C-alpha cells in the first residue's frame, strides 16, 4: 500500500493534519475502519503529524483509536483539553468559571433542558452529573457510555444540584434542534462562555449544545497543537457545524462529501464521503506526492 511514498517524510514534518471523528474519519457505523487505521498508523510511524479534534472525551476516543497509532495528543472536548494517548493523561485543560457555569445550568433547566455536567476530578476521571428524568435520547447517550474506564455517570445525586460544580469543563445538552439553537443564541451573549451548537451526526432532528470556557473551540486548540508540533502548514478535515471554526483558521480546510452544506461551502477541498476512508486516503495522497493541498 505504501510503496509509492517518498523515501523520506522529512518534507512533511512541516505539515500537520487534524481530523474530526464523527462523520469525518469515522465511518457511518462510528468506527475507524481497518483501512483508515492502517494508513494513518503507517504514516505516523514514518513521522507524519496526524491527530484528531473531537467533541468526544478520552473515554470514547481511546477505544475508537485503539488500533490507530498517532504521536500527537488528541484534541478532546471540542478543544477544552488535549489527551496524551501515550501517558493517558489530560493536558492544557480549560475549565468553566463557576459563576458562568451556574448561570448556564439555570438557563437550560428553566427552558426544560437538563444538561450533563462534566467535572474533571483526580486520576484523569470525568464525573458526569445529571439531574431530572432523562429523555430516551439522553438515556441512550448515557447508557452507551456507562462502564467506560475514564468516565462515571451520577444521576440525581445531591452534589449534582449544587449551584456550581467544581472543575466543570463541559456542559452538554441534547434536545430538539430548534430549541437547542435558540438556547445557544441566548447563552451566546455570556462572555464567560463559549457555545457550540450543531446537529447530531446520526439524527439531524436532534440538536447538540456544548458549553465551554470562554475562548475554547476547535479553532484555538488546533492552532495550539500546530504550534506545539512546530508545523508550518495546517490541514483540517470536518463535516459538521462545530468544525467551521477550525476550518476558518486552517491553511487548508477539507470537507467530506457527506458534510453539512455550510461546511461544504467553507471548504477549500471536498473529498469523498466518510464511508470510503476518504480522510486517510487523502492524507496518503498528499504524503505520496500525488496531491498537493497548498
Coordinates of C-alpha atoms in Angstrom, one line a residue:
X1 CA 0.0 0.0 0.0
X2 CA 2.8 2.4 0.8
X3 CA 5.3 1.6 -2.0
X4 CA 4.6 5.0 -3.7
X5 CA 5.6 7.0 -0.6
X6 CA 8.6 9.3 -1.0
X7 CA 11.8 7.8 0.6
X8 CA 11.6 10.2 3.5
X9 CA 8.8 12.1 5.2
X10 CA 11.1 14.9 6.3
X11 CA 9.5 17.2 3.8
X12 CA 6.2 16.7 5.7
X13 CA 7.4 17.4 9.2
X14 CA 6.2 21.0 8.5
X15 CA 2.7 19.7 7.7
X16 CA 0.1 18.7 10.4
X17 CA -3.2 17.0 9.6
X18 CA -6.1 17.2 12.1
X19 CA -9.4 15.4 11.5
X20 CA -12.8 15.4 13.2
X21 CA -14.0 12.0 14.2
X22 CA -17.8 11.5 13.8
X23 CA -18.9 11.9 10.2
X24 CA -15.4 12.5 9.0
X25 CA -12.7 9.9 10.0
X26 CA -15.3 7.5 11.5
X27 CA -17.4 5.6 9.0
X28 CA -21.3 5.6 9.2
X29 CA -21.2 2.9 11.9
X30 CA -19.0 5.2 14.1
X31 CA -15.7 3.3 13.8
X32 CA -12.2 3.7 12.3
X33 CA -12.0 1.1 9.6
X34 CA -9.1 -1.2 9.3
X35 CA -8.0 0.5 6.1
X36 CA -8.0 4.0 7.7
X37 CA -6.3 2.7 10.9
X38 CA -3.6 1.0 8.8
X39 CA -2.9 4.1 6.6
X40 CA -2.7 6.6 9.5
X41 CA -0.6 4.2 11.7
X42 CA 1.9 3.6 8.9
X43 CA 2.2 7.2 8.1
X44 CA 2.6 8.2 11.8
X45 CA 5.3 5.6 12.3
X46 CA 7.2 7.2 9.4
X47 CA 6.9 10.6 11.1
X48 CA 3.7 12.1 9.8
X49 CA 2.0 14.6 12.1
X50 CA -1.7 13.4 12.3
X51 CA -4.2 13.9 15.1
X52 CA -7.9 14.3 15.8
X53 CA -10.1 17.1 17.1
X54 CA -13.4 15.9 18.5
X55 CA -16.3 16.8 20.9
X56 CA -15.8 13.3 22.4
X57 CA -13.9 12.6 25.6
X58 CA -10.9 10.3 26.1
X59 CA -13.3 7.7 27.4
X60 CA -14.6 7.0 23.9
X61 CA -11.6 8.4 21.9
X62 CA -9.2 5.8 23.3
X63 CA -11.3 2.8 22.3
X64 CA -12.1 4.3 18.9
X65 CA -8.4 4.8 18.2
X66 CA -7.2 1.7 19.8
X67 CA -5.8 0.3 16.5
X68 CA -4.7 3.7 15.1
X69 CA -1.2 4.9 16.0
X70 CA -0.5 8.6 16.3
X71 CA 2.2 10.5 18.0
X72 CA 0.4 13.8 18.8
X73 CA -2.1 14.5 21.6
X74 CA -5.7 14.3 20.7
X75 CA -7.9 17.4 20.9
X76 CA -10.9 16.4 23.0
X77 CA -14.0 18.1 24.5
X78 CA -14.1 20.4 21.5
X79 CA -10.8 21.9 22.5
X80 CA -11.3 22.2 26.2
X81 CA -8.4 19.8 26.7
X82 CA -5.8 17.7 25.0
X83 CA -5.3 14.0 25.7
X84 CA -1.9 12.4 25.8
X85 CA -2.6 8.9 24.4
X86 CA 0.7 7.5 25.4
X87 CA 0.7 8.6 29.1
X88 CA -3.1 8.6 29.2
X89 CA -3.4 12.0 30.9
X90 CA -5.1 15.4 30.2
X91 CA -3.1 18.5 29.4
X92 CA -3.9 22.1 28.6
X93 CA -7.3 21.9 30.3
X94 CA -9.7 24.9 30.2
X95 CA -12.3 25.0 33.0
X96 CA -15.5 27.0 33.0
X97 CA -15.7 29.8 35.6
X98 CA -18.1 28.6 38.4
X99 CA -20.5 31.6 38.1
X100 CA -20.7 31.3 34.3
X101 CA -21.4 27.5 34.6
X102 CA -24.2 28.1 37.3
X103 CA -25.9 30.7 35.1
X104 CA -25.8 28.4 32.0
X105 CA -27.2 25.4 34.0
X106 CA -30.0 27.6 35.4
X107 CA -30.9 29.0 31.9
X108 CA -31.1 25.5 30.4
X109 CA -33.1 24.0 33.3
X110 CA -35.5 26.9 33.1
X111 CA -36.1 26.0 29.5
X112 CA -36.8 22.3 30.3
X113 CA -33.3 21.1 29.2
X114 CA -31.2 19.2 31.8
X115 CA -27.6 19.3 30.9
X116 CA -24.9 16.7 31.5
X117 CA -22.3 18.5 33.7
X118 CA -18.8 17.2 33.2
X119 CA -16.4 17.7 36.1
X120 CA -12.7 16.8 35.8
X121 CA -11.6 15.1 39.0
X122 CA -8.4 13.3 40.1
X123 CA -6.9 10.3 38.2
X124 CA -8.0 11.8 34.9
X125 CA -11.6 10.8 35.6
X126 CA -14.6 12.7 34.3
X127 CA -17.6 12.7 36.7
X128 CA -20.8 13.4 34.7
X129 CA -23.8 14.7 36.7
X130 CA -27.4 14.6 35.5
X131 CA -30.5 15.6 37.4
X132 CA -34.1 15.0 36.4
X133 CA -35.8 12.4 34.3
X134 CA -33.8 11.7 31.2
X135 CA -35.4 11.7 27.8
X136 CA -34.9 8.5 25.7
X137 CA -32.2 10.2 23.8
X138 CA -30.4 11.3 26.9
X139 CA -30.8 7.9 28.5
X140 CA -29.3 6.2 25.4
X141 CA -26.4 8.7 25.4
X142 CA -25.6 7.8 29.0
X143 CA -26.1 4.1 28.6
X144 CA -23.8 4.0 25.5
X145 CA -21.0 5.4 27.7
X146 CA -21.6 3.7 31.1
X147 CA -18.8 1.5 32.3
X148 CA -16.0 3.3 30.5
X149 CA -12.8 3.5 32.4
X150 CA -12.4 7.2 32.2
X151 CA -15.9 8.4 32.9
X152 CA -18.5 8.0 35.7
X153 CA -22.2 9.0 35.5
X154 CA -24.1 10.2 38.5
X155 CA -27.9 10.6 38.3
X156 CA -29.9 12.7 40.7
X157 CA -27.2 12.9 43.4
X158 CA -27.2 15.9 45.8
X159 CA -23.7 17.0 44.5
X160 CA -25.2 17.5 41.1
X161 CA -27.7 20.0 42.3
X162 CA -25.1 22.4 43.6
X163 CA -25.2 25.9 42.0
X164 CA -21.8 25.3 40.6
X165 CA -19.9 22.0 40.5
X166 CA -16.1 22.4 41.0
X167 CA -13.8 21.9 38.0
X168 CA -16.6 21.9 35.4
X169 CA -15.0 21.5 31.9
X170 CA -18.2 21.0 29.8
X171 CA -22.0 21.4 29.9
X172 CA -23.5 19.1 27.3
X173 CA -27.2 19.3 26.3
X174 CA -29.4 17.3 23.9
X175 CA -32.8 18.4 22.7
X176 CA -35.0 19.3 19.7
X177 CA -32.7 21.1 17.2
X178 CA -34.8 24.3 17.1
X179 CA -34.8 24.7 20.9
X180 CA -31.1 23.9 21.2
X181 CA -30.1 26.5 18.6
X182 CA -32.4 29.1 20.3
X183 CA -30.8 28.5 23.7
X184 CA -27.4 28.7 22.2
X185 CA -28.2 32.1 20.8
X186 CA -29.4 33.2 24.3
X187 CA -26.4 31.9 26.1
X188 CA -24.0 33.3 23.4
X189 CA -24.3 36.7 25.0
X190 CA -22.5 35.5 28.1
X191 CA -18.8 36.4 27.6
X192 CA -17.7 33.9 30.2
X193 CA -18.8 31.0 27.9
X194 CA -18.1 29.5 24.5
X195 CA -21.1 27.9 22.9
X196 CA -21.1 25.3 20.1
X197 CA -24.5 24.1 18.7
X198 CA -24.9 21.6 15.9
X199 CA -27.0 18.8 14.5
X200 CA -26.5 15.3 15.9
X201 CA -24.4 13.4 13.2
X202 CA -26.8 10.4 13.5
X203 CA -30.1 12.2 13.8
X204 CA -30.4 15.7 12.3
X205 CA -33.7 16.4 14.1
X206 CA -31.7 16.4 17.4
X207 CA -29.6 19.3 18.4
X208 CA -26.4 19.1 20.5
X209 CA -25.1 22.0 22.5
X210 CA -21.6 22.2 24.2
X211 CA -20.9 24.9 26.7
X212 CA -17.3 25.5 27.3
X213 CA -15.0 28.1 28.9
X214 CA -14.6 31.4 27.2
X215 CA -12.3 31.2 24.2
X216 CA -12.4 27.4 23.9
X217 CA -13.0 26.0 20.4
X218 CA -11.6 23.5 18.0
X219 CA -10.0 26.5 16.3
X220 CA -8.0 27.7 19.3
X221 CA -7.0 24.1 20.0
X222 CA -5.8 23.2 16.5
X223 CA -3.7 26.4 16.5
X224 CA -2.1 25.4 19.8
X225 CA -1.4 21.9 18.6
X226 CA 0.1 23.3 15.3
X227 CA 2.4 25.5 17.4
X228 CA 3.4 22.6 19.7
X229 CA 4.2 20.4 16.8
X230 CA 6.4 23.0 15.1
X231 CA 4.5 22.6 11.8
X232 CA 4.0 25.4 9.4
X233 CA 1.0 24.2 7.4
X234 CA -2.3 23.1 9.0
X235 CA -4.8 20.9 7.1
X236 CA -8.1 20.1 8.9
X237 CA -11.0 17.8 8.0
X238 CA -14.6 18.2 9.1
X239 CA -18.3 17.6 8.3
X240 CA -20.4 19.5 10.9
X241 CA -21.1 23.0 12.1
X242 CA -18.7 22.7 15.1
X243 CA -15.9 22.1 12.6
X244 CA -16.3 25.5 11.0
X245 CA -14.2 27.4 13.5
X246 CA -11.1 25.2 12.9
X247 CA -11.7 25.2 9.2
X248 CA -11.6 29.0 9.3
X249 CA -8.1 29.1 10.8
X250 CA -6.6 26.2 8.8
X251 CA -4.3 26.7 5.9
X252 CA -6.3 24.1 4.1
X253 CA -9.9 23.2 5.0
X254 CA -11.1 19.8 3.8
X255 CA -14.7 18.6 3.9
X256 CA -16.0 15.1 3.4
X257 CA -18.7 14.8 0.7
X258 CA -21.3 13.9 3.4
X259 CA -20.7 17.2 5.2
X260 CA -23.4 19.8 6.1
X261 CA -24.0 22.4 3.3
X262 CA -22.3 25.2 5.3
X263 CA -19.2 23.1 5.8
X264 CA -19.0 22.2 2.1
X265 CA -19.3 25.9 1.3
X266 CA -16.5 26.8 3.7
X267 CA -14.1 24.1 2.4
X268 CA -11.1 24.6 0.2
X269 CA -11.3 21.0 -0.9
X270 CA -14.1 18.4 -0.9
X271 CA -13.1 14.7 -0.8
X272 CA -15.2 11.5 -0.8
X273 CA -17.6 10.6 2.0
X274 CA -16.7 9.2 5.4
X275 CA -17.9 5.8 4.2
X276 CA -14.9 5.5 1.8
X277 CA -11.8 6.0 4.1
X278 CA -11.6 9.4 2.4
X279 CA -9.6 11.2 5.1
X280 CA -6.9 8.6 5.4
X281 CA -6.6 8.2 1.6
X282 CA -6.4 11.9 1.1
X283 CA -3.5 12.2 3.7
X284 CA -1.8 9.3 1.9
X285 CA -2.1 11.0 -1.5
X286 CA -0.5 14.2 -0.1
X287 CA 2.3 12.2 1.6
X288 CA 3.0 10.2 -1.6
X289 CA 3.2 13.4 -3.7
X290 CA 0.1 12.5 -5.7
X291 CA -1.8 15.5 -4.5
X292 CA -0.8 18.9 -3.1
X293 CA -3.3 20.8 -0.9
X294 CA -1.5 24.1 -0.7

